[in-house]
mmCIF file of C-alpha atoms and ligand atoms in Angstrom:
data_model
loop_
_atom_site.group_PDB
_atom_site.id
_atom_site.type_symbol
_atom_site.label_atom_id
_atom_site.label_comp_id
_atom_site.label_asym_id
_atom_site.label_seq_id
_atom_site.Cartn_x
_atom_site.Cartn_y
_atom_site.Cartn_z
ATOM 1 C CA MET A 1 -9.638 -5.933 28.346
ATOM 2 C CA ASN A 2 -11.924 -2.898 28.140
ATOM 3 C CA THR A 3 -10.285 -0.637 25.609
ATOM 4 C CA LYS A 4 -13.171 1.687 24.876
ATOM 5 C CA LEU A 5 -12.711 5.153 26.180
ATOM 6 C CA GLU A 6 -15.818 6.437 27.912
ATOM 7 C CA GLU A 7 -17.266 9.460 26.167
ATOM 8 C CA ASN A 8 -16.279 11.784 28.958
ATOM 9 C CA GLU A 9 -12.755 10.404 29.168
ATOM 10 C CA LYS A 10 -10.104 12.583 27.605
ATOM 11 C CA ASP A 11 -8.097 11.673 24.540
ATOM 12 C CA ILE A 12 -4.730 10.043 25.134
ATOM 13 C CA LEU A 13 -1.927 11.628 23.122
ATOM 14 C CA ILE A 14 1.335 9.715 22.913
ATOM 15 C CA LEU A 15 4.641 10.818 21.404
ATOM 16 C CA ALA A 16 6.331 7.653 20.109
ATOM 17 C CA ILE A 17 10.004 7.268 19.191
ATOM 18 C CA GLU A 18 11.577 4.476 17.110
ATOM 19 C CA SER A 19 15.320 4.066 16.507
ATOM 20 C CA SER A 20 15.956 0.305 16.617
ATOM 21 C CA CYS A 21 17.667 -0.008 13.230
ATOM 22 C CA ASP A 22 18.241 2.483 10.415
ATOM 23 C CA GLU A 23 15.185 4.746 10.587
ATOM 24 C CA THR A 24 14.947 7.627 13.062
ATOM 25 C CA ALA A 25 11.217 8.087 13.564
ATOM 26 C CA ALA A 26 8.754 9.989 15.741
ATOM 27 C CA SER A 27 4.987 10.152 15.702
ATOM 28 C CA VAL A 28 2.087 11.569 17.688
ATOM 29 C CA VAL A 29 -0.781 9.083 18.004
ATOM 30 C CA LYS A 30 -4.221 9.776 19.492
ATOM 31 C CA ASN A 31 -6.050 6.973 21.297
ATOM 32 C CA GLY A 32 -3.863 4.319 19.663
ATOM 33 C CA ARG A 33 -5.472 4.457 16.243
ATOM 34 C CA GLU A 34 -5.337 8.019 14.974
ATOM 35 C CA VAL A 35 -1.965 9.119 13.611
ATOM 36 C CA LEU A 36 -1.535 12.893 13.928
ATOM 37 C CA SER A 37 1.999 12.865 12.523
ATOM 38 C CA ASN A 38 4.452 10.241 11.316
ATOM 39 C CA VAL A 39 7.988 11.448 10.579
ATOM 40 C CA ILE A 40 10.592 8.975 9.314
ATOM 41 C CA SER A 41 14.195 9.892 8.589
ATOM 42 C CA SER A 42 15.724 7.000 6.685
ATOM 43 C CA GLN A 43 19.454 6.256 6.639
ATOM 44 C CA ILE A 44 19.218 3.913 3.644
ATOM 45 C CA GLU A 45 21.327 6.137 1.386
ATOM 46 C CA LEU A 46 24.219 6.010 3.896
ATOM 47 C CA HIS A 47 24.153 2.259 4.561
ATOM 48 C CA LYS A 48 23.728 1.453 0.858
ATOM 49 C CA LEU A 49 27.423 2.232 0.395
ATOM 50 C CA TYR A 50 28.303 -0.703 2.672
ATOM 51 C CA GLY A 51 25.663 -3.183 1.436
ATOM 52 C CA GLY A 52 23.881 -3.302 4.803
ATOM 53 C CA VAL A 53 23.320 -1.471 8.087
ATOM 54 C CA VAL A 54 26.544 -0.444 9.867
ATOM 55 C CA PRO A 55 25.573 -0.254 13.576
ATOM 56 C CA GLU A 56 28.020 2.502 14.581
ATOM 57 C CA ILE A 57 26.939 4.729 11.710
ATOM 58 C CA ALA A 58 23.280 4.080 12.550
ATOM 59 C CA SER A 59 23.756 5.176 16.184
ATOM 60 C CA ARG A 60 25.643 8.321 15.224
ATOM 61 C CA LYS A 61 23.029 9.284 12.645
ATOM 62 C CA HIS A 62 20.178 8.725 15.133
ATOM 63 C CA ILE A 63 21.898 11.149 17.531
ATOM 64 C CA GLU A 64 22.205 13.757 14.774
ATOM 65 C CA ARG A 65 18.592 13.445 13.614
ATOM 66 C CA ILE A 66 16.445 12.597 16.620
ATOM 67 C CA ASN A 67 15.727 16.066 18.038
ATOM 68 C CA GLN A 68 14.715 17.446 14.682
ATOM 69 C CA VAL A 69 12.560 14.409 13.873
ATOM 70 C CA ILE A 70 10.696 14.832 17.186
ATOM 71 C CA GLU A 71 10.251 18.582 16.619
ATOM 72 C CA GLU A 72 8.851 17.865 13.152
ATOM 73 C CA ALA A 73 6.455 15.240 14.534
ATOM 74 C CA LEU A 74 5.147 17.618 17.212
ATOM 75 C CA SER A 75 4.813 20.519 14.816
ATOM 76 C CA ALA A 76 3.040 18.412 12.148
ATOM 77 C CA ALA A 77 0.594 17.302 14.858
ATOM 78 C CA GLY A 78 0.147 20.949 15.878
ATOM 79 C CA MET A 79 1.262 20.422 19.456
ATOM 80 C CA THR A 80 4.036 20.802 21.985
ATOM 81 C CA LEU A 81 5.412 18.444 24.629
ATOM 82 C CA ASP A 82 2.955 20.061 27.087
ATOM 83 C CA ASP A 83 -0.032 18.568 25.227
ATOM 84 C CA LEU A 84 1.125 14.967 25.633
ATOM 85 C CA ASP A 85 -0.055 12.269 28.041
ATOM 86 C CA ALA A 86 2.934 9.951 27.640
ATOM 87 C CA VAL A 87 6.154 9.320 25.771
ATOM 88 C CA ALA A 88 6.775 5.876 24.280
ATOM 89 C CA VAL A 89 9.894 4.312 22.851
ATOM 90 C CA THR A 90 11.082 1.065 21.289
ATOM 91 C CA TYR A 91 13.486 -0.518 23.800
ATOM 92 C CA GLY A 92 14.106 -3.813 21.987
ATOM 93 C CA PRO A 93 14.832 -5.892 20.039
ATOM 94 C CA GLY A 94 17.292 -4.162 17.717
ATOM 95 C CA LEU A 95 20.793 -2.742 17.514
ATOM 96 C CA VAL A 96 21.822 -1.788 21.032
ATOM 97 C CA GLY A 97 23.542 1.490 20.138
ATOM 98 C CA ALA A 98 20.643 2.548 17.938
ATOM 99 C CA LEU A 99 18.010 1.627 20.553
ATOM 100 C CA LEU A 100 19.918 3.530 23.242
ATOM 101 C CA VAL A 101 19.544 6.823 21.380
ATOM 102 C CA GLY A 102 15.744 6.589 21.368
ATOM 103 C CA VAL A 103 15.578 5.292 24.938
ATOM 104 C CA ALA A 104 17.823 8.095 26.285
ATOM 105 C CA GLU A 105 15.780 10.703 24.402
ATOM 106 C CA ALA A 106 12.453 9.356 25.683
ATOM 107 C CA LYS A 107 13.752 9.232 29.248
ATOM 108 C CA ALA A 108 14.982 12.837 29.000
ATOM 109 C CA ILE A 109 11.550 14.002 27.780
ATOM 110 C CA SER A 110 9.779 11.929 30.432
ATOM 111 C CA TYR A 111 11.974 13.418 33.183
ATOM 112 C CA ALA A 112 11.857 17.022 31.974
ATOM 113 C CA LYS A 113 8.100 17.051 31.320
ATOM 114 C CA LYS A 114 7.057 14.617 34.062
ATOM 115 C CA LEU A 115 5.408 12.399 31.464
ATOM 116 C CA PRO A 116 4.780 8.675 31.954
ATOM 117 C CA LEU A 117 7.318 6.560 30.028
ATOM 118 C CA VAL A 118 6.155 3.471 28.121
ATOM 119 C CA GLY A 119 8.727 1.096 26.637
ATOM 120 C CA VAL A 120 7.484 -0.842 23.601
ATOM 121 C CA HIS A 121 8.570 -4.110 21.974
ATOM 122 C CA HIS A 122 9.447 -3.463 18.324
ATOM 123 C CA ILE A 123 7.518 -6.483 17.019
ATOM 124 C CA GLU A 124 4.497 -5.546 19.136
ATOM 125 C CA GLY A 125 4.717 -2.248 17.265
ATOM 126 C CA HIS A 126 4.765 -3.974 13.858
ATOM 127 C CA ILE A 127 1.689 -6.030 14.825
ATOM 128 C CA SER A 128 -0.120 -2.944 16.161
ATOM 129 C CA ALA A 129 0.403 -1.093 12.858
ATOM 130 C CA ASN A 130 -2.685 -3.064 11.766
ATOM 131 C CA TYR A 131 -4.885 -1.184 14.263
ATOM 132 C CA ILE A 132 -4.186 2.193 12.665
ATOM 133 C CA GLU A 133 -6.069 1.789 9.399
ATOM 134 C CA ASN A 134 -8.430 -0.994 10.477
ATOM 135 C CA LYS A 135 -10.528 0.614 13.178
ATOM 136 C CA ASP A 136 -12.615 -2.573 13.466
ATOM 137 C CA LEU A 137 -9.688 -4.923 14.063
ATOM 138 C CA GLU A 138 -9.573 -6.344 17.564
ATOM 139 C CA PRO A 139 -7.813 -9.423 18.956
ATOM 140 C CA PRO A 140 -7.882 -12.361 18.780
ATOM 141 C CA PHE A 141 -6.286 -12.839 15.359
ATOM 142 C CA ILE A 142 -3.322 -14.549 13.723
ATOM 143 C CA CYS A 143 -0.447 -12.319 12.644
ATOM 144 C CA LEU A 144 2.365 -13.213 10.272
ATOM 145 C CA VAL A 145 5.292 -10.994 11.263
ATOM 146 C CA VAL A 146 7.907 -10.824 8.512
ATOM 147 C CA SER A 147 10.701 -8.299 8.853
ATOM 148 C CA GLY A 148 14.450 -8.007 8.327
ATOM 149 C CA GLY A 149 15.239 -9.547 11.689
ATOM 150 C CA HIS A 150 12.138 -11.643 12.494
ATOM 151 C CA THR A 151 9.776 -14.171 11.012
ATOM 152 C CA HIS A 152 7.099 -15.132 13.500
ATOM 153 C CA LEU A 153 3.651 -16.615 13.299
ATOM 154 C CA VAL A 154 1.820 -15.145 16.267
ATOM 155 C CA ARG A 155 -1.554 -15.670 17.876
ATOM 156 C CA VAL A 156 -2.569 -12.226 19.159
ATOM 157 C CA LYS A 157 -4.742 -13.298 22.081
ATOM 158 C CA ASP A 158 -5.497 -9.804 23.365
ATOM 159 C CA TYR A 159 -3.871 -6.390 23.287
ATOM 160 C CA GLY A 160 -0.332 -7.030 24.530
ATOM 161 C CA GLU A 161 -0.916 -10.811 24.855
ATOM 162 C CA TYR A 162 0.910 -12.982 22.360
ATOM 163 C CA GLU A 163 1.544 -16.647 21.743
ATOM 164 C CA ILE A 164 4.315 -17.458 19.304
ATOM 165 C CA LEU A 165 3.152 -20.409 17.184
ATOM 166 C CA GLY A 166 6.184 -20.587 14.914
ATOM 167 C CA ARG A 167 9.402 -18.819 14.044
ATOM 168 C CA THR A 168 12.272 -19.064 11.616
ATOM 169 C CA ARG A 169 14.982 -21.588 12.426
ATOM 170 C CA ASP A 170 17.634 -19.577 10.569
ATOM 171 C CA ASP A 171 17.309 -16.490 8.343
ATOM 172 C CA ALA A 172 14.403 -14.078 8.643
ATOM 173 C CA ALA A 173 12.322 -13.649 5.484
ATOM 174 C CA GLY A 174 13.622 -10.090 4.937
ATOM 175 C CA GLU A 175 17.181 -11.279 5.450
ATOM 176 C CA ALA A 176 16.673 -13.885 2.703
ATOM 177 C CA PHE A 177 15.355 -11.164 0.365
ATOM 178 C CA ASP A 178 18.358 -8.960 1.165
ATOM 179 C CA LYS A 179 20.918 -11.763 0.676
ATOM 180 C CA VAL A 180 19.426 -12.987 -2.596
ATOM 181 C CA ALA A 181 19.232 -9.400 -3.853
ATOM 182 C CA ARG A 182 22.916 -8.943 -3.097
ATOM 183 C CA ALA A 183 23.747 -12.194 -4.923
ATOM 184 C CA ILE A 184 21.997 -11.018 -8.088
ATOM 185 C CA GLY A 185 23.628 -7.612 -7.816
ATOM 186 C CA LEU A 186 20.628 -5.521 -6.780
ATOM 187 C CA GLY A 187 22.148 -3.952 -3.661
ATOM 188 C CA TYR A 188 20.671 -2.885 -0.327
ATOM 189 C CA PRO A 189 17.874 -2.985 0.760
ATOM 190 C CA GLY A 190 17.019 -5.972 -1.358
ATOM 191 C CA GLY A 191 13.367 -6.604 -0.543
ATOM 192 C CA PRO A 192 11.817 -3.716 -2.477
ATOM 193 C CA LYS A 193 14.237 -4.283 -5.385
ATOM 194 C CA ILE A 194 13.339 -7.981 -5.717
ATOM 195 C CA ASP A 195 9.656 -7.037 -5.457
ATOM 196 C CA ARG A 196 10.051 -4.629 -8.385
ATOM 197 C CA LEU A 197 12.254 -6.864 -10.565
ATOM 198 C CA ALA A 198 10.068 -9.937 -9.965
ATOM 199 C CA LYS A 199 7.201 -8.197 -11.769
ATOM 200 C CA GLU A 200 9.196 -8.564 -15.008
ATOM 201 C CA GLY A 201 10.131 -12.202 -14.427
ATOM 202 C CA ASN A 202 8.578 -15.659 -14.667
ATOM 203 C CA PRO A 203 7.876 -17.113 -11.189
ATOM 204 C CA ASP A 204 7.784 -20.633 -12.643
ATOM 205 C CA ALA A 205 11.133 -20.361 -14.460
ATOM 206 C CA ILE A 206 13.172 -22.023 -11.696
ATOM 207 C CA ALA A 207 11.883 -24.549 -9.145
ATOM 208 C CA PHE A 208 13.450 -23.468 -5.835
ATOM 209 C CA PRO A 209 12.856 -25.632 -2.743
ATOM 210 C CA LYS A 210 10.284 -24.784 -0.082
ATOM 211 C CA ALA A 211 11.509 -25.955 3.299
ATOM 212 C CA LYS A 212 9.124 -27.763 5.640
ATOM 213 C CA ILE A 213 10.205 -28.660 9.149
ATOM 214 C CA ALA A 214 8.993 -32.027 10.408
ATOM 215 C CA ASP A 215 6.822 -31.792 13.547
ATOM 216 C CA ALA A 216 6.925 -27.979 13.464
ATOM 217 C CA PRO A 217 4.369 -26.931 10.823
ATOM 218 C CA TYR A 218 4.548 -23.268 11.818
ATOM 219 C CA ASP A 219 8.325 -22.910 11.795
ATOM 220 C CA PHE A 220 10.193 -21.514 8.813
ATOM 221 C CA SER A 221 13.619 -22.020 7.277
ATOM 222 C CA PHE A 222 14.987 -19.846 4.514
ATOM 223 C CA SER A 223 18.699 -20.660 4.501
ATOM 224 C CA GLY A 224 18.237 -23.705 2.214
ATOM 225 C CA LEU A 225 16.336 -21.575 -0.283
ATOM 226 C CA LYS A 226 19.041 -18.905 -0.154
ATOM 227 C CA SER A 227 21.728 -21.570 -0.791
ATOM 228 C CA ALA A 228 19.674 -22.991 -3.661
ATOM 229 C CA VAL A 229 19.599 -19.562 -5.297
ATOM 230 C CA LEU A 230 23.368 -19.131 -4.804
ATOM 231 C CA ASN A 231 24.021 -22.642 -6.235
ATOM 232 C CA TYR A 232 21.802 -21.880 -9.204
ATOM 233 C CA LEU A 233 23.704 -18.646 -9.900
ATOM 234 C CA ASN A 234 27.093 -20.378 -9.559
ATOM 235 C CA GLY A 235 25.924 -23.254 -11.768
ATOM 236 C CA CYS A 236 24.892 -20.827 -14.513
ATOM 237 C CA LYS A 237 28.237 -19.015 -14.289
ATOM 238 C CA MET A 238 30.223 -22.254 -14.477
ATOM 239 C CA LYS A 239 28.235 -23.528 -17.447
ATOM 240 C CA GLY A 240 28.435 -20.124 -19.126
ATOM 241 C CA GLU A 241 24.644 -19.918 -19.228
ATOM 242 C CA PRO A 242 22.958 -16.522 -19.094
ATOM 243 C CA ILE A 243 21.270 -15.526 -15.832
ATOM 244 C CA VAL A 244 17.856 -13.922 -16.158
ATOM 245 C CA GLU A 245 17.812 -11.899 -12.923
ATOM 246 C CA ALA A 246 14.093 -11.148 -13.165
ATOM 247 C CA ASP A 247 13.290 -14.882 -13.360
ATOM 248 C CA VAL A 248 15.546 -15.612 -10.367
ATOM 249 C CA ALA A 249 13.851 -12.819 -8.387
ATOM 250 C CA ALA A 250 10.333 -13.951 -9.334
ATOM 251 C CA SER A 251 11.020 -17.658 -8.663
ATOM 252 C CA PHE A 252 12.707 -16.952 -5.317
ATOM 253 C CA GLN A 253 9.895 -14.606 -4.265
ATOM 254 C CA LYS A 254 7.291 -17.201 -5.226
ATOM 255 C CA ALA A 255 8.989 -19.838 -3.034
ATOM 256 C CA VAL A 256 9.069 -17.475 -0.032
ATOM 257 C CA VAL A 257 5.506 -16.250 -0.498
ATOM 258 C CA GLU A 258 4.059 -19.752 -0.901
ATOM 259 C CA VAL A 259 5.638 -20.962 2.336
ATOM 260 C CA LEU A 260 4.566 -17.867 4.265
ATOM 261 C CA VAL A 261 0.974 -18.025 3.054
ATOM 262 C CA GLU A 262 0.643 -21.812 3.531
ATOM 263 C CA HIS A 263 1.893 -21.636 7.134
ATOM 264 C CA ALA A 264 -0.247 -18.619 7.974
ATOM 265 C CA LEU A 265 -3.431 -20.207 6.573
ATOM 266 C CA CYS A 266 -2.738 -23.426 8.398
ATOM 267 C CA ALA A 267 -2.397 -21.476 11.662
ATOM 268 C CA VAL A 268 -5.657 -19.615 11.030
ATOM 269 C CA ALA A 269 -7.508 -22.857 10.247
ATOM 270 C CA GLU A 270 -6.234 -24.662 13.330
ATOM 271 C CA SER A 271 -6.806 -21.697 15.627
ATOM 272 C CA GLY A 272 -10.499 -21.551 14.775
ATOM 273 C CA LEU A 273 -10.091 -17.794 14.280
ATOM 274 C CA ASP A 274 -11.197 -15.980 11.147
ATOM 275 C CA LYS A 275 -8.727 -13.097 10.917
ATOM 276 C CA LEU A 276 -5.230 -12.914 9.453
ATOM 277 C CA ALA A 277 -2.971 -9.855 9.600
ATOM 278 C CA LEU A 278 0.454 -9.233 8.066
ATOM 279 C CA ALA A 279 3.155 -7.129 9.721
ATOM 280 C CA GLY A 280 6.789 -6.069 9.229
ATOM 281 C CA GLY A 281 8.809 -4.772 6.291
ATOM 282 C CA VAL A 282 8.237 -7.854 4.090
ATOM 283 C CA ALA A 283 4.468 -7.368 4.567
ATOM 284 C CA SER A 284 4.844 -4.527 2.049
ATOM 285 C CA ASN A 285 5.821 -7.108 -0.613
ATOM 286 C CA SER A 286 3.247 -6.910 -3.381
ATOM 287 C CA ALA A 287 3.257 -10.652 -4.191
ATOM 288 C CA LEU A 288 2.792 -11.602 -0.523
ATOM 289 C CA ARG A 289 -0.033 -9.091 -0.081
ATOM 290 C CA SER A 290 -1.943 -10.291 -3.117
ATOM 291 C CA ALA A 291 -1.370 -14.015 -2.476
ATOM 292 C CA ALA A 292 -2.490 -13.709 1.160
ATOM 293 C CA GLU A 293 -5.475 -11.562 0.227
ATOM 294 C CA LYS A 294 -6.604 -14.028 -2.446
ATOM 295 C CA ALA A 295 -6.182 -17.067 -0.208
ATOM 296 C CA CYS A 296 -8.112 -15.375 2.618
ATOM 297 C CA ALA A 297 -10.936 -14.324 0.282
ATOM 298 C CA GLN A 298 -11.310 -17.936 -0.937
ATOM 299 C CA ARG A 299 -11.649 -19.183 2.640
ATOM 300 C CA GLY A 300 -13.809 -16.436 4.122
ATOM 301 C CA ILE A 301 -10.961 -15.190 6.329
ATOM 302 C CA ARG A 302 -10.836 -11.466 7.067
ATOM 303 C CA PHE A 303 -7.517 -10.118 5.862
ATOM 304 C CA TYR A 304 -5.609 -7.123 7.233
ATOM 305 C CA ARG A 305 -2.333 -5.501 6.256
ATOM 306 C CA PRO A 306 -0.947 -2.037 6.954
ATOM 307 C CA SER A 307 -0.147 0.396 4.126
ATOM 308 C CA PRO A 308 3.457 -0.147 2.967
ATOM 309 C CA ILE A 309 4.705 2.941 4.867
ATOM 310 C CA LEU A 310 3.344 1.454 8.114
ATOM 311 C CA CYS A 311 4.872 -1.995 7.372
ATOM 312 C CA THR A 312 8.493 -0.852 7.382
ATOM 313 C CA ASP A 313 9.935 0.739 10.524
ATOM 314 C CA ASN A 314 8.022 3.786 11.762
ATOM 315 C CA ALA A 315 7.006 5.332 15.081
ATOM 316 C CA ALA A 316 3.232 5.436 14.497
ATOM 317 C CA MET A 317 3.107 1.678 15.071
ATOM 318 C CA ILE A 318 5.006 2.178 18.349
ATOM 319 C CA GLY A 319 2.424 4.779 19.392
ATOM 320 C CA ALA A 320 -0.401 2.342 18.580
ATOM 321 C CA ALA A 321 1.166 -0.428 20.681
ATOM 322 C CA ALA A 322 2.047 2.036 23.458
ATOM 323 C CA TYR A 323 -1.564 3.144 23.841
ATOM 324 C CA TYR A 324 -2.717 -0.351 24.775
ATOM 325 C CA GLU A 325 0.229 -0.728 27.165
ATOM 326 C CA TYR A 326 -0.560 2.693 28.656
ATOM 327 C CA ILE A 327 -4.216 1.937 29.345
ATOM 328 C CA ARG A 328 -3.326 -1.379 30.934
ATOM 329 C CA GLY A 329 -1.082 0.581 33.313
ATOM 330 C CA VAL A 330 2.368 -0.242 31.971
ATOM 331 C CA ARG A 331 4.866 2.446 33.056
ATOM 332 C CA HIS A 332 8.633 2.280 32.895
ATOM 333 C CA GLY A 333 11.086 4.050 35.154
ATOM 334 C CA LEU A 334 14.114 6.105 34.268
ATOM 335 C CA ASP A 335 16.153 2.913 34.624
ATOM 336 C CA LEU A 336 14.650 1.630 31.352
ATOM 337 C CA ASN A 337 17.463 0.238 29.238
ATOM 338 C CA ALA A 338 17.800 -0.979 25.664
ATOM 339 C CA VAL A 339 17.298 -4.761 25.427
ATOM 340 C CA PRO A 340 18.713 -5.887 22.055
ATOM 341 C CA ASN A 341 17.295 -9.428 22.283
ATOM 342 C CA LEU A 342 13.975 -8.638 24.002
ATOM 343 C CA LYS A 343 11.479 -11.505 23.588
ATOM 344 C CA LEU A 344 7.913 -10.908 22.432
ATOM 345 C CA GLY A 345 5.505 -11.017 25.349
ATOM 346 C CA GLU A 346 8.336 -10.444 27.832
ATOM 347 C CA ARG A 347 7.769 -7.282 29.870
ATOM 348 C CA LEU A 348 10.169 -5.363 32.013
ATOM 349 C CA LYS A 349 8.324 -4.356 35.158
HETATM 350 O O1 LIG B 1 10.357 -4.234 9.494
HETATM 351 P P1 LIG B 1 11.545 -3.688 8.818
HETATM 352 O O2 LIG B 1 11.463 -2.301 8.237
HETATM 353 O O3 LIG B 1 12.787 -3.702 9.777
HETATM 354 C C1 LIG B 1 12.996 -4.710 10.713
HETATM 355 O O4 LIG B 1 12.385 -4.656 11.801
HETATM 356 O O5 LIG B 1 13.764 -5.637 10.360
HETATM 357 O O6 LIG B 1 11.925 -4.730 7.679
HETATM 358 C C2 LIG B 1 12.989 -4.530 6.813
HETATM 359 C C3 LIG B 1 13.040 -5.704 5.864
HETATM 360 C C4 LIG B 1 14.281 -5.685 4.964
HETATM 361 O O7 LIG B 1 14.844 -6.976 4.974
HETATM 362 C C5 LIG B 1 13.688 -5.350 3.613
HETATM 363 O O8 LIG B 1 14.433 -5.876 2.519
HETATM 364 C C6 LIG B 1 12.309 -5.975 3.709
HETATM 365 O O9 LIG B 1 11.894 -5.707 5.009
HETATM 366 N N1 LIG B 1 11.370 -5.396 2.747
HETATM 367 C C7 LIG B 1 10.793 -6.091 1.743
HETATM 368 C C8 LIG B 1 10.008 -5.176 1.013
HETATM 369 N N2 LIG B 1 10.126 -3.949 1.606
HETATM 370 C C9 LIG B 1 10.962 -4.114 2.670
HETATM 371 N N3 LIG B 1 10.882 -7.389 1.408
HETATM 372 C C10 LIG B 1 10.194 -7.804 0.332
HETATM 373 N N4 LIG B 1 9.440 -6.977 -0.433
HETATM 374 C C11 LIG B 1 9.315 -5.672 -0.134
HETATM 375 N N5 LIG B 1 8.553 -4.870 -0.887
HETATM 376 ZN ZN1 LIG B 2 11.019 -3.485 12.127
#
């Protein structure tokens, strides 16, 4: 696909909205790769009280915050709705009530300002976060998508064209981090807390299992690892042995990171491609970033990962993905609905 704007073509400015889980976010993105503003209102403090995201609270909070978040994004970009070329929004996958807030808002703006509406797949957004800081990155490449709800190994064939090579059979990688964090008393959200605590622990202290699935080298399974951690903790309690939380965190993290990196490298090698990108909230994990970077450097593979703030949920990544949808002519009508289980590569016409 020709994605280069001719010199005399005008810039494309997209207002992007993201509300699929517990962040209310809006961003103005120019030509898919230049972020003019990126406002994120996190609800973590609220959901922390309950140990995880409470869908009803998330929806209500999105409603309270969304107008202000959009105003802030426009003002930080130094523009008004009249300067925009399109409005984009995540319409799936995610929590239906949360998604609906963003979708209704985007449709209202599209209708009132007669702006084209572009619905975006949340995971396509995570993958596209890589385009923002890596101006040279173009498909094809392999992307390891690791978030709270998804663990996918994807061949990005072209902008908006994906082939899923492997996926998790049970828990997502982020989910495993969150559950193990809860078990060792770290609270929600667990990923960043395990990341921090693991730095003080010994990754070789406990040998946790690394699941391999016969005949499906790119698929993942994390529920066995999670159970192994829980059994280890229970075993220590029953025997009255002390639990060194930092060692548990470091050993668990090592098991997850090794599996993720091994599978991703195997996919790169077999694809004949020479580029690997990380995406999703777990892509901000420091051990995963350094292990993947080191492994890629040893094999002459070009390695890409977004800055941590662009790995976790944000709207700039939605604006990046929306640009490539926009220039390929994707437009949604005012009948666009939230699709909580939207599949990657599946488009609503
Ligand atoms: O992509 P994301 O913000 O939301 C989803 O689309 O799911 O990912 C959130 C997930 C949570 O499970 C969180 O614990 C995890 O990403 N996460 C991390 C780190 N930062 C966020 N996991 C491991 N290490 C981190 N530093
Ligand atoms: Zn996400």
